[in-house]
PDB file of C-alpha atoms in Angstrom:
ATOM      1  CA  MET A  25      71.956  87.546 108.543  1.00  0.00           C
ATOM      2  CA  ALA A  26      72.292  86.452 104.671  1.00  0.00           C
ATOM      3  CA  HIS A  27      74.356  83.184 104.625  1.00  0.00           C
ATOM      4  CA  HIS A  28      77.453  83.657 102.058  1.00  0.00           C
ATOM      5  CA  THR A  29      78.715  80.664 100.211  1.00  0.00           C
ATOM      6  CA  ILE A  30      81.992  80.516  99.458  1.00  0.00           C
ATOM      7  CA  SER A  31      83.780  77.019  98.102  1.00  0.00           C
ATOM      8  CA  GLU A  32      86.971  75.959  99.690  1.00  0.00           C
ATOM      9  CA  ASP A  33      88.843  75.669  96.685  1.00  0.00           C
ATOM     10  CA  HIS A  34      87.723  79.044  95.451  1.00  0.00           C
ATOM     11  CA  HIS A  35      90.505  81.179  96.227  1.00  0.00           C
ATOM     12  CA  PRO A  36      93.573  78.573  96.535  1.00  0.00           C
ATOM     13  CA  THR A  37      96.149  81.039  98.597  1.00  0.00           C
ATOM     14  CA  LEU A  38      94.094  82.296 101.295  1.00  0.00           C
ATOM     15  CA  ARG A  39      92.258  79.751 104.277  1.00  0.00           C
ATOM     16  CA  HIS A  40      88.222  79.450 103.700  1.00  0.00           C
ATOM     17  CA  ASN A  41      87.978  81.417 107.100  1.00  0.00           C
ATOM     18  CA  ASP A  42      90.300  84.523 106.208  1.00  0.00           C
ATOM     19  CA  ARG A  43      88.286  84.322 102.887  1.00  0.00           C
ATOM     20  CA  GLU A  44      85.151  84.927 105.195  1.00  0.00           C
ATOM     21  CA  ALA A  45      86.251  87.300 107.091  1.00  0.00           C
ATOM     22  CA  ILE A  46      88.002  89.490 104.789  1.00  0.00           C
ATOM     23  CA  GLY A  47      84.517  89.121 102.715  1.00  0.00           C
ATOM     24  CA  ALA A  48      82.613  90.679 105.710  1.00  0.00           C
ATOM     25  CA  GLU A  49      84.892  93.668 106.198  1.00  0.00           C
ATOM     26  CA  LEU A  50      84.593  94.351 102.210  1.00  0.00           C
ATOM     27  CA  GLN A  51      81.028  93.917 102.731  1.00  0.00           C
ATOM     28  CA  ALA A  52      80.345  96.303 105.526  1.00  0.00           C
ATOM     29  CA  VAL A  53      82.896  98.967 103.294  1.00  0.00           C
ATOM     30  CA  LEU A  54      80.212  98.249 100.188  1.00  0.00           C
ATOM     31  CA  VAL A  55      77.349  99.240 102.741  1.00  0.00           C
ATOM     32  CA  THR A  56      79.338 102.603 103.786  1.00  0.00           C
ATOM     33  CA  LEU A  57      79.957 103.339 100.119  1.00  0.00           C
ATOM     34  CA  ILE A  58      76.348 102.912  98.850  1.00  0.00           C
ATOM     35  CA  ASP A  59      74.605 104.979 101.416  1.00  0.00           C
ATOM     36  CA  LEU A  60      77.296 107.691 100.972  1.00  0.00           C
ATOM     37  CA  SER A  61      76.288 107.790  97.173  1.00  0.00           C
ATOM     38  CA  LEU A  62      72.842 107.741  98.279  1.00  0.00           C
ATOM     39  CA  LEU A  63      73.430 110.621 100.786  1.00  0.00           C
ATOM     40  CA  GLY A  64      75.354 112.204  98.091  1.00  0.00           C
ATOM     41  CA  LYS A  65      72.271 112.340  95.642  1.00  0.00           C
ATOM     42  CA  GLN A  66      69.760 113.034  98.460  1.00  0.00           C
ATOM     43  CA  ALA A  67      71.796 116.643  98.946  1.00  0.00           C
ATOM     44  CA  HIS A  68      72.499 117.200  95.535  1.00  0.00           C
ATOM     45  CA  TRP A  69      68.536 117.344  94.901  1.00  0.00           C
ATOM     46  CA  ASN A  70      67.992 119.249  97.981  1.00  0.00           C
ATOM     47  CA  ILE A  71      70.867 121.329  98.355  1.00  0.00           C
ATOM     48  CA  VAL A  72      69.824 125.491  98.216  1.00  0.00           C
ATOM     49  CA  GLY A  73      72.056 128.426  98.972  1.00  0.00           C
ATOM     50  CA  PRO A  74      74.291 130.795  97.023  1.00  0.00           C
ATOM     51  CA  ASN A  75      77.270 127.969  96.557  1.00  0.00           C
ATOM     52  CA  PHE A  76      74.066 125.782  94.894  1.00  0.00           C
ATOM     53  CA  ARG A  77      75.455 125.336  91.490  1.00  0.00           C
ATOM     54  CA  SER A  78      79.373 124.274  92.335  1.00  0.00           C
ATOM     55  CA  LEU A  79      78.224 122.151  95.222  1.00  0.00           C
ATOM     56  CA  HIS A  80      75.187 120.392  93.663  1.00  0.00           C
ATOM     57  CA  LEU A  81      77.746 119.623  90.445  1.00  0.00           C
ATOM     58  CA  PHE A  82      80.549 118.358  92.812  1.00  0.00           C
ATOM     59  CA  LEU A  83      78.144 116.209  94.691  1.00  0.00           C
ATOM     60  CA  ASP A  84      77.358 114.550  91.489  1.00  0.00           C
ATOM     61  CA  GLU A  85      81.270 113.801  90.909  1.00  0.00           C
ATOM     62  CA  LEU A  86      81.385 112.579  94.419  1.00  0.00           C
ATOM     63  CA  VAL A  87      78.600 110.069  94.006  1.00  0.00           C
ATOM     64  CA  ASP A  88      80.277 109.063  90.916  1.00  0.00           C
ATOM     65  CA  ALA A  89      83.529 108.362  92.332  1.00  0.00           C
ATOM     66  CA  TRP A  90      81.680 106.286  95.777  1.00  0.00           C
ATOM     67  CA  ARG A  91      80.069 104.343  93.228  1.00  0.00           C
ATOM     68  CA  LEU A  92      83.104 103.291  91.476  1.00  0.00           C
ATOM     69  CA  ALA A  93      84.580 102.443  94.767  1.00  0.00           C
ATOM     70  CA  ALA A  94      81.713 100.508  95.579  1.00  0.00           C
ATOM     71  CA  ASP A  95      81.772  98.317  92.241  1.00  0.00           C
ATOM     72  CA  GLU A  96      85.700  97.747  93.316  1.00  0.00           C
ATOM     73  CA  VAL A  97      85.061  96.649  96.687  1.00  0.00           C
ATOM     74  CA  ALA A  98      82.111  94.376  95.363  1.00  0.00           C
ATOM     75  CA  GLU A  99      84.407  93.089  92.636  1.00  0.00           C
ATOM     76  CA  ARG A 100      87.290  92.370  95.275  1.00  0.00           C
ATOM     77  CA  ALA A 101      84.697  90.181  97.100  1.00  0.00           C
ATOM     78  CA  VAL A 102      83.090  88.311  94.352  1.00  0.00           C
ATOM     79  CA  ALA A 103      86.889  87.559  93.464  1.00  0.00           C
ATOM     80  CA  LEU A 104      87.187  86.025  96.794  1.00  0.00           C
ATOM     81  CA  GLY A 105      84.259  84.053  96.430  1.00  0.00           C
ATOM     82  CA  TYR A 106      82.248  86.247  98.950  1.00  0.00           C
ATOM     83  CA  SER A 107      78.789  87.268  97.495  1.00  0.00           C
ATOM     84  CA  PRO A 108      78.089  90.894  98.516  1.00  0.00           C
ATOM     85  CA  ASP A 109      74.946  92.593  99.106  1.00  0.00           C
ATOM     86  CA  GLY A 110      74.162  95.806  97.893  1.00  0.00           C
ATOM     87  CA  GLN A 111      70.402  95.540  98.384  1.00  0.00           C
ATOM     88  CA  VAL A 112      69.009  98.856  99.880  1.00  0.00           C
ATOM     89  CA  ARG A 113      67.376  96.887 102.596  1.00  0.00           C
ATOM     90  CA  THR A 114      70.508  95.704 103.523  1.00  0.00           C
ATOM     91  CA  VAL A 115      72.597  99.127 103.469  1.00  0.00           C
ATOM     92  CA  GLY A 116      69.536 100.408 105.465  1.00  0.00           C
ATOM     93  CA  ALA A 117      69.989  97.859 108.209  1.00  0.00           C
ATOM     94  CA  ARG A 118      73.750  97.743 108.450  1.00  0.00           C
ATOM     95  CA  THR A 119      74.864 101.432 107.686  1.00  0.00           C
ATOM     96  CA  ILE A 120      76.878 103.054 110.016  1.00  0.00           C
ATOM     97  CA  LEU A 121      76.079 106.520 108.904  1.00  0.00           C
ATOM     98  CA  ALA A 122      73.811 109.116 110.183  1.00  0.00           C
ATOM     99  CA  PRO A 123      70.669 110.396 107.903  1.00  0.00           C
ATOM    100  CA  LEU A 124      70.532 113.410 106.444  1.00  0.00           C
ATOM    101  CA  PRO A 125      67.436 115.382 107.504  1.00  0.00           C
ATOM    102  CA  GLU A 126      64.921 115.410 105.231  1.00  0.00           C
ATOM    103  CA  GLY A 127      63.782 118.462 102.732  1.00  0.00           C
ATOM    104  CA  GLN A 128      66.162 121.450 101.521  1.00  0.00           C
ATOM    105  CA  GLN A 129      69.242 121.602 103.226  1.00  0.00           C
ATOM    106  CA  LEU A 130      71.409 125.069 103.291  1.00  0.00           C
ATOM    107  CA  ASP A 131      74.949 124.954 100.957  1.00  0.00           C
ATOM    108  CA  GLN A 132      76.821 125.390 104.644  1.00  0.00           C
ATOM    109  CA  ASP A 133      74.610 122.621 106.447  1.00  0.00           C
ATOM    110  CA  VAL A 134      75.522 120.235 103.348  1.00  0.00           C
ATOM    111  CA  ILE A 135      79.231 120.975 104.065  1.00  0.00           C
ATOM    112  CA  ALA A 136      79.063 120.044 107.328  1.00  0.00           C
ATOM    113  CA  SER A 137      76.915 117.110 107.077  1.00  0.00           C
ATOM    114  CA  PHE A 138      79.467 115.537 104.216  1.00  0.00           C
ATOM    115  CA  THR A 139      82.450 116.463 106.400  1.00  0.00           C
ATOM    116  CA  ARG A 140      81.153 114.717 109.468  1.00  0.00           C
ATOM    117  CA  LEU A 141      79.694 111.478 106.883  1.00  0.00           C
ATOM    118  CA  LEU A 142      83.139 111.533 105.361  1.00  0.00           C
ATOM    119  CA  THR A 143      85.378 111.590 108.451  1.00  0.00           C
ATOM    120  CA  ASP A 144      82.897 108.728 109.894  1.00  0.00           C
ATOM    121  CA  SER A 145      83.358 106.719 106.910  1.00  0.00           C
ATOM    122  CA  ILE A 146      87.237 106.990 106.634  1.00  0.00           C
ATOM    123  CA  GLY A 147      87.440 106.338 110.243  1.00  0.00           C
ATOM    124  CA  ASP A 148      85.454 102.700 109.973  1.00  0.00           C
ATOM    125  CA  ILE A 149      87.489 102.148 106.639  1.00  0.00           C
ATOM    126  CA  ARG A 150      90.388 102.769 108.329  1.00  0.00           C
ATOM    127  CA  ASN A 151      89.831 100.194 111.174  1.00  0.00           C
ATOM    128  CA  ARG A 152      88.572  97.688 108.571  1.00  0.00           C
ATOM    129  CA  MET A 153      91.621  98.016 106.694  1.00  0.00           C
ATOM    130  CA  ASP A 154      93.954  97.505 109.663  1.00  0.00           C
ATOM    131  CA  LYS A 155      92.494  94.448 110.672  1.00  0.00           C
ATOM    132  CA  LEU A 156      93.434  93.002 106.627  1.00  0.00           C
ATOM    133  CA  GLU A 157      97.078  94.408 106.765  1.00  0.00           C
ATOM    134  CA  ASP A 158      98.337  90.983 107.688  1.00  0.00           C
ATOM    135  CA  VAL A 159      95.582  88.978 106.374  1.00  0.00           C
ATOM    136  CA  ASP A 160      95.553  89.939 102.668  1.00  0.00           C
ATOM    137  CA  THR A 161      97.475  92.826 101.443  1.00  0.00           C
ATOM    138  CA  VAL A 162      95.931  92.869  98.091  1.00  0.00           C
ATOM    139  CA  THR A 163      92.322  93.728  99.931  1.00  0.00           C
ATOM    140  CA  ALA A 164      94.081  96.129 102.179  1.00  0.00           C
ATOM    141  CA  ASP A 165      95.656  98.029  99.353  1.00  0.00           C
ATOM    142  CA  LEU A 166      92.222  98.353  97.807  1.00  0.00           C
ATOM    143  CA  LEU A 167      90.938  99.801 101.234  1.00  0.00           C
ATOM    144  CA  HIS A 168      94.242 102.289 101.086  1.00  0.00           C
ATOM    145  CA  SER A 169      92.971 103.479  97.463  1.00  0.00           C
ATOM    146  CA  VAL A 170      89.326 103.805  98.754  1.00  0.00           C
ATOM    147  CA  VAL A 171      90.661 106.106 101.830  1.00  0.00           C
ATOM    148  CA  ALA A 172      92.606 108.148  99.895  1.00  0.00           C
ATOM    149  CA  GLY A 173      89.774 108.921  97.712  1.00  0.00           C
ATOM    150  CA  LEU A 174      87.336 109.411 100.762  1.00  0.00           C
ATOM    151  CA  GLU A 175      90.234 111.542 102.313  1.00  0.00           C
ATOM    152  CA  GLU A 176      90.801 113.868  98.737  1.00  0.00           C
ATOM    153  CA  ASN A 177      87.025 114.158  98.892  1.00  0.00           C
ATOM    154  CA  LEU A 178      86.852 115.427 102.523  1.00  0.00           C
ATOM    155  CA  TRP A 179      89.748 118.181 102.169  1.00  0.00           C
ATOM    156  CA  MET A 180      87.509 119.403  98.863  1.00  0.00           C
ATOM    157  CA  ILE A 181      84.275 119.211 101.201  1.00  0.00           C
ATOM    158  CA  ARG A 182      86.181 121.063 103.863  1.00  0.00           C
ATOM    159  CA  VAL A 183      87.894 123.709 102.071  1.00  0.00           C
ATOM    160  CA  GLN A 184      84.615 124.504 100.884  1.00  0.00           C
ATOM    161  CA  ALA A 185      83.186 125.826 104.444  1.00  0.00           C
ATOM    162  CA  GLY A 186      85.387 129.141 104.105  1.00  0.00           C
TER     163      GLY A 186
END
């Protein structure tokens, strides 16, 4: 497990232990968002079926949104004095998300997979957000925004199931 150095005076309004705990929650969310973006690209490259074009393009929009959210989460961690780790070995070791099957995937299977992946992501991030409500409202607000975006993504994926 990597050691994340936080100086005592880096953030004068939060206790060191709180910043360490908040950083660990942000790190877990960062892993989820990076994995979602990688899974989105995997599906983007391998999708087949009658809804190929619309889903192919939509997955790129989702990946862009997830990368932006990951960047915001990582930068919040840095602002608190926590060093985020988005390396592939870290993401691979710590992700809560199930992998996609190898090879081509039918459009309807991609919809089902991302319905599950987004549901799992939202549930996990909501739990982490709830832990932070009374500790750091700024970070909790950031995670509210992340969850709102993922819930919108989930809605847009689900309506394509027909």
